[in-house]
Short mmCIF file of C-alpha atoms and ligand atoms in Angstrom, two decimals:
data_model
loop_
_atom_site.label_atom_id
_atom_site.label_comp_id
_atom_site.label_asym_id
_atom_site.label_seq_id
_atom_site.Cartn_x
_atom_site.Cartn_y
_atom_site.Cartn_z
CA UNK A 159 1.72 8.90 11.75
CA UNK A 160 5.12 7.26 12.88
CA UNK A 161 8.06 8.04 9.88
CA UNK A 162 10.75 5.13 10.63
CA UNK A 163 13.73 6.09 8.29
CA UNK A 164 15.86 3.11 7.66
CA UNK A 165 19.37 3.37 6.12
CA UNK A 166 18.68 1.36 3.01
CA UNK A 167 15.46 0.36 0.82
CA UNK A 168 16.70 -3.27 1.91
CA UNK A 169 16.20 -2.35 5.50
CA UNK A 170 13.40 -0.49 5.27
CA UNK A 171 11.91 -3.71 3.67
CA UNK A 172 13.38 -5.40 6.89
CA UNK A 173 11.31 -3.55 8.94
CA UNK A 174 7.74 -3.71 7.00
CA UNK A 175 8.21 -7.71 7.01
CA UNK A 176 8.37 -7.19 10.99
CA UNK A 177 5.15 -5.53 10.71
CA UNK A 178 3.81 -8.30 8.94
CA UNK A 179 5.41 -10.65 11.13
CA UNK A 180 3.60 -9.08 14.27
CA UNK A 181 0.38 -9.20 12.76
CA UNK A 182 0.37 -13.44 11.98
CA UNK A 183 1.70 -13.56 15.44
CA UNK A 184 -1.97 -12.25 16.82
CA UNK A 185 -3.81 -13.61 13.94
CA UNK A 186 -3.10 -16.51 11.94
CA UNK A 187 -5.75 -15.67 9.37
CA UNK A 188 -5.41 -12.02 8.39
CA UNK A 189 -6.89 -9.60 5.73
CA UNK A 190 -3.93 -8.01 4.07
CA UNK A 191 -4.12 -5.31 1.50
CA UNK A 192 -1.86 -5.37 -1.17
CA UNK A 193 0.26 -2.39 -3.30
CA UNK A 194 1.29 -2.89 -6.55
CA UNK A 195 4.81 -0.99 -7.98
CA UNK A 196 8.37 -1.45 -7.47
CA UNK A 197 8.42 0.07 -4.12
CA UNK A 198 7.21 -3.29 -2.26
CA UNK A 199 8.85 -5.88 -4.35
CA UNK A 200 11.60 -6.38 -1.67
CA UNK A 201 9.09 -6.91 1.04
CA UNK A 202 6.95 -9.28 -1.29
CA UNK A 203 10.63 -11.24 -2.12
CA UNK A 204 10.69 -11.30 1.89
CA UNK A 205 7.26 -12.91 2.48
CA UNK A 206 7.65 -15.20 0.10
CA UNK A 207 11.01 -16.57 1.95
CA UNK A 208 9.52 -15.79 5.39
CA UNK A 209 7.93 -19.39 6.03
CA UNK A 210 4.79 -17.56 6.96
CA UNK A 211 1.47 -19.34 6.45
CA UNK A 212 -0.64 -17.68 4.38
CA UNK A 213 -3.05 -20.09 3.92
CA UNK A 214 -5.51 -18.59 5.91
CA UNK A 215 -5.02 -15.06 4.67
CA UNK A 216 -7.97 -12.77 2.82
CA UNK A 217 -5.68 -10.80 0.36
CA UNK A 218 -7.41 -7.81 -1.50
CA UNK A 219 -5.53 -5.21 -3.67
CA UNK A 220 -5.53 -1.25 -4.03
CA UNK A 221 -5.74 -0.87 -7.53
CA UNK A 222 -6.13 -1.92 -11.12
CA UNK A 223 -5.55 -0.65 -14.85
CA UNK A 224 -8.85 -0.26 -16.79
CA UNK A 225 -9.24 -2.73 -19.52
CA UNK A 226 -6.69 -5.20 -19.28
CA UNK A 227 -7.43 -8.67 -19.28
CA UNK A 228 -6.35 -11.28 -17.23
CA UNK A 229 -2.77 -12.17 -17.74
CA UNK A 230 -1.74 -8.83 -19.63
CA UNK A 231 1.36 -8.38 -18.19
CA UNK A 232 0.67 -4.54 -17.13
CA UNK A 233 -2.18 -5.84 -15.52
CA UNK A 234 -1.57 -5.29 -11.20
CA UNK A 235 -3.48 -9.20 -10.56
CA UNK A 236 -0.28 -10.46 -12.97
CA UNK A 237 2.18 -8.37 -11.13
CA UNK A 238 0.78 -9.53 -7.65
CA UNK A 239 0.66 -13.31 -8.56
CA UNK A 240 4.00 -13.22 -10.34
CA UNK A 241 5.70 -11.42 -7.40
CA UNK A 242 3.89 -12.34 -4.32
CA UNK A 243 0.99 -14.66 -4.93
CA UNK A 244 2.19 -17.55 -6.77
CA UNK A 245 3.92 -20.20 -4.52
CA UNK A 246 2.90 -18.48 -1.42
CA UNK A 247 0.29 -21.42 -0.95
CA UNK A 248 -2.72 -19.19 -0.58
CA UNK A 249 -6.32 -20.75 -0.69
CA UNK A 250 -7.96 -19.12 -4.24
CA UNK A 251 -11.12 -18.24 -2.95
CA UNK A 252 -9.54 -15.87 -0.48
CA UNK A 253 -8.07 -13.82 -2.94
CA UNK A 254 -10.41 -11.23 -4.45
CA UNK A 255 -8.51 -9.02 -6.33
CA UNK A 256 -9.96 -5.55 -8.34
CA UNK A 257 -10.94 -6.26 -12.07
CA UNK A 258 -10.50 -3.80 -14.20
CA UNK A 259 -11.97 -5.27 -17.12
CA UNK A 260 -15.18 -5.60 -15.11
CA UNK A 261 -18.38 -5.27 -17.60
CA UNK A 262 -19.65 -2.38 -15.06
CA UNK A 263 -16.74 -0.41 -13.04
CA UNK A 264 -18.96 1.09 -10.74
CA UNK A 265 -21.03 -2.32 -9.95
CA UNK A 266 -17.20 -4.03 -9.77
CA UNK A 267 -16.42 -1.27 -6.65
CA UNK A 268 -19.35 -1.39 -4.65
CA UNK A 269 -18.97 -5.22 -5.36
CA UNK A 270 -15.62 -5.51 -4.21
CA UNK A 271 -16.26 -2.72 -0.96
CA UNK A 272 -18.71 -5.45 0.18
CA UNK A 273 -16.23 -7.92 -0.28
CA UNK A 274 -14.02 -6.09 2.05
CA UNK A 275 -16.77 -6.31 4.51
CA UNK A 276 -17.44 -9.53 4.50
CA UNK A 277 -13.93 -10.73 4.88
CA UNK A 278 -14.02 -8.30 8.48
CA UNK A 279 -12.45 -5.91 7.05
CA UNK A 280 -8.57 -5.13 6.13
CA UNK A 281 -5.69 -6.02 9.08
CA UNK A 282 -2.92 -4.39 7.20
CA UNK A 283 -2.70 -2.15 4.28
CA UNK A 284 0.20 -2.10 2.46
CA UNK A 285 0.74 1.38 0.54
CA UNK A 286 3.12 3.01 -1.74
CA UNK A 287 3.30 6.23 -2.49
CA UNK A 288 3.55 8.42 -5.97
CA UNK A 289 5.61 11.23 -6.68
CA UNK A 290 2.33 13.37 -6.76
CA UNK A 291 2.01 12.06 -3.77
CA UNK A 292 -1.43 9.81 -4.70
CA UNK A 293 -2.17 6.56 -2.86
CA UNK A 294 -3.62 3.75 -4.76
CA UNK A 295 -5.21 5.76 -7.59
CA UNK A 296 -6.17 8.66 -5.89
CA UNK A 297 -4.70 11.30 -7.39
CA UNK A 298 -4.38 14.45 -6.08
CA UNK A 299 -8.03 16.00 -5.86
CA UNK A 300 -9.26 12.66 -4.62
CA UNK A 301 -12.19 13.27 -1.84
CA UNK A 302 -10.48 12.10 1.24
CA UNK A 303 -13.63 10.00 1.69
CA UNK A 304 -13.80 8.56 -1.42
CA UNK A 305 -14.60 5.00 -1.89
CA UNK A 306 -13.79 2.35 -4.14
CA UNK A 307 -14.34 3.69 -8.03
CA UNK A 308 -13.21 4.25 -11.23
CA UNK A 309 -10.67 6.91 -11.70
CA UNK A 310 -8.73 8.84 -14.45
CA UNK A 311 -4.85 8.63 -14.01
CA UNK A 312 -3.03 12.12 -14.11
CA UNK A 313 -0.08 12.29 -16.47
CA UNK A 314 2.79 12.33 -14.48
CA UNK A 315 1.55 8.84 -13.33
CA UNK A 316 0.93 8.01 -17.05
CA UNK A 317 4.93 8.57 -17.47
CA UNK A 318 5.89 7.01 -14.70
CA UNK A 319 4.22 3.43 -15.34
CA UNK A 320 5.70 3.93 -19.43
CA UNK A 321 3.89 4.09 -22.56
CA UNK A 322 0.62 1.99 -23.31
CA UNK A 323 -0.44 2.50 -20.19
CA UNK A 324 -4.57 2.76 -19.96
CA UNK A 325 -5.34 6.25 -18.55
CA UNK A 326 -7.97 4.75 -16.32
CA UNK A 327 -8.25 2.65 -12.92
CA UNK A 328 -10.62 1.46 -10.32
CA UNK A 329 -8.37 2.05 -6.76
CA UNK A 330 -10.17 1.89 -3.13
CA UNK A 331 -10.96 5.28 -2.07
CA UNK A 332 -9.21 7.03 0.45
CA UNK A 333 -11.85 6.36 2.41
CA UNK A 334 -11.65 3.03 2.15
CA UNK A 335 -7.82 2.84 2.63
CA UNK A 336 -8.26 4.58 6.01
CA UNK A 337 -10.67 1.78 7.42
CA UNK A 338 -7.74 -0.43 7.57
CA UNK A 339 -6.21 -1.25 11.00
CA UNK A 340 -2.89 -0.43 10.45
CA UNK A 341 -1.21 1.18 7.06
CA UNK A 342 1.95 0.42 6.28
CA UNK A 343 3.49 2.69 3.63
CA UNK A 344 6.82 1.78 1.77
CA UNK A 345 8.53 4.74 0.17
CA UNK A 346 12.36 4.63 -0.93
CA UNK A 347 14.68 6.72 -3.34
CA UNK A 348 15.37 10.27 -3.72
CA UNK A 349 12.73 10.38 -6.36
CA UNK A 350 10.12 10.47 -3.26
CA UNK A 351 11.29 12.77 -0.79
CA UNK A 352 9.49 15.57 -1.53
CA UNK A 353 6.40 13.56 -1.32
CA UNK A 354 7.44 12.02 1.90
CA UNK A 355 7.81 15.67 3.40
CA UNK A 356 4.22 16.52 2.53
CA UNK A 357 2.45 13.33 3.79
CA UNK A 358 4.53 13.89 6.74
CA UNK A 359 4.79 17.49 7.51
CA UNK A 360 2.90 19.31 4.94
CA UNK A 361 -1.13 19.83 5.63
CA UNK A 362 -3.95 17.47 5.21
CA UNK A 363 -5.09 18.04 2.14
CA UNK A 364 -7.05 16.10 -1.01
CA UNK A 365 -3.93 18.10 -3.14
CA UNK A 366 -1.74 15.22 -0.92
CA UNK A 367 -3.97 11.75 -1.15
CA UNK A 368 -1.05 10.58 1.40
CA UNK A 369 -1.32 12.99 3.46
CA UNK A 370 -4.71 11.44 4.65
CA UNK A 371 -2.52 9.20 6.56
CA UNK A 372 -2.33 11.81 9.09
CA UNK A 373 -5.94 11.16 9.98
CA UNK A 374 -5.31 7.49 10.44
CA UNK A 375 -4.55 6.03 14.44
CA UNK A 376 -2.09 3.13 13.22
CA UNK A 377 -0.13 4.57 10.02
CA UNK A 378 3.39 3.88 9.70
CA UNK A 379 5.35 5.20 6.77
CA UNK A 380 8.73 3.41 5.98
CA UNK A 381 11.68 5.24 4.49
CA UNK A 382 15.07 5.02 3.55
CA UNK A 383 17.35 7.63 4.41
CA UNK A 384 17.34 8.79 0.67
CA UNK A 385 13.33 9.08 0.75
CA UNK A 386 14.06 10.92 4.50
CA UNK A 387 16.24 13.72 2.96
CA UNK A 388 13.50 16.53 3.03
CA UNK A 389 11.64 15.75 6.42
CA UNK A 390 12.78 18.79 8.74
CA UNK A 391 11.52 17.08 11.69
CA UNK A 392 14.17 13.38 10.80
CA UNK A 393 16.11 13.64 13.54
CA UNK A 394 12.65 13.51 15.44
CA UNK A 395 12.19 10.10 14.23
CA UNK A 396 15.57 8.80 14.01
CA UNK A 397 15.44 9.80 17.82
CA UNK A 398 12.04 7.62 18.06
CA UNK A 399 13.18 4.85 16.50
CA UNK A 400 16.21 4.37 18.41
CA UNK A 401 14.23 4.76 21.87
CA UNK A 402 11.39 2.08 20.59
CA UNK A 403 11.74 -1.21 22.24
CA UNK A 404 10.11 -3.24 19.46
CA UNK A 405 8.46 -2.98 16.11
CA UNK A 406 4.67 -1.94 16.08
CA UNK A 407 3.85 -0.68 19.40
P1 PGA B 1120 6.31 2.68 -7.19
O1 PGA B 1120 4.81 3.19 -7.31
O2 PGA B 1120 6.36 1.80 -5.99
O3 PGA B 1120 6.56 1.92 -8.45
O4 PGA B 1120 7.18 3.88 -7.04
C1 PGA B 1120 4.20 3.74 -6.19
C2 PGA B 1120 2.86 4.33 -6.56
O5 PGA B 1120 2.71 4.90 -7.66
O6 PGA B 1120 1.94 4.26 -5.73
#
């Protein structure tokens, strides 16, 4: 895993947009995974100013709230089009995004897994990271080779996302996450450090979904300096960072 700690969440969002940048350079057509949550609204803001052209772009999601129907405003397919999607002039029937008021959950997952497939499989994941240190849905416990499915939310991710929040989700599995080429994982704000130091430097562990990322050949994790404040090893990367001669090697 490469950390890249960035003064600022602006910056940090800087730097993922190069990411994404690099990738339409080699491939105008990509599959890009998506993240819901605050963390990657300044990177969404960026690609929709970026003049990229999406058009040709497979776009999947992580995860998705049990039960809510299309256009419920908690719902993660409203979030995405009203931050990212809408205006980005994306061709509909490249968008397949999780359902999570699917008749049948489980049929909706291996459904959607073989959508993945078909499309050639994710380019570039886009991950953020909760304070229990779960990626998509996977909550700590989560098999590290679990694949798409329903899953119960635990109840410090209940609080974060506010009240009437459904306590269950379909996410990709972890497994599923780590087929992507490259993950990109946003996480800013004092609030996450001590989740950045265990994806980072703490063991691999199913206690730490993130900390699967450490089993993953292309997995970059993008911090601010706040985010940064526990890693033991920063200077490390600061050090790395400043000796890189561009983004994404
Ligand atoms: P956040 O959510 O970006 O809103 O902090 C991240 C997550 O829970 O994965």
């Amino acid at each position: 895993m490469e950390v890249i700690i960035r003064p600022d969440a602006d910056a940090a969002a800087e730097t993922a947009l190069e990411f994404v940048r690099r990738l339409y350079e080699k491939k105008a057509d990509p599959v890009l995974g998506l993240a819901t949550g605050k963390t990657p609204l300044k990177l969404y803001a960026r690609l929709r100013a970026s003049g990229l052209d999406f058009s040709g772009t497979h776009f999947f999601n992580l995860d998705e709230l049990v039960g809510l129907p299309d256009g419920d405003p908690k719902s993660f397919r409203r979030f995405l089009r009203d931050n990212l999607l809408d205006g980005l002039g994306i061709q509909e029937d490249r968008v397949r995004l999780l359902r999570g008021d699917a008749p049948d959950l489980e049929r909706e997952a291996s459904d959607y897994e073989s959508a993945i497939k078909e499309a050639g499989g994710i380019d570039l994941q886009i991950l953020g990271l909760g304070r229990n240190g779960h990626i998509g849905f996977n909550e700590p416990g989560s098999s590290l080779g679990s694949r798409t499915r329903p899953k119960t939310l635990d109840r410090e991710t209940l609080a974060d996302y506010g009240p009437g929040t459904p306590r269950f989700s379909i996410t990709m599995g972890i497994g599923t996450i780590l087929e992507a080429r490259l993950l990109l994982m946003i996480a800013t704000g004092e609030g996450k450090a001590e989740a950045v130091r265990r994806i980072a430097e703490g063991p691999l562990t199913s206690e730490t979904p993130g900390s699967a990322l450490q089993l993953h050949p292309r997995a970059h994790l993008v911090v601010d300096e706040a985010a940064a404040s526990r890693l033991a090893r920063a200077d490390y990367w600061r050090w790395v960072w400043d000796n890189k001669w561009r983004v994404g090697q």
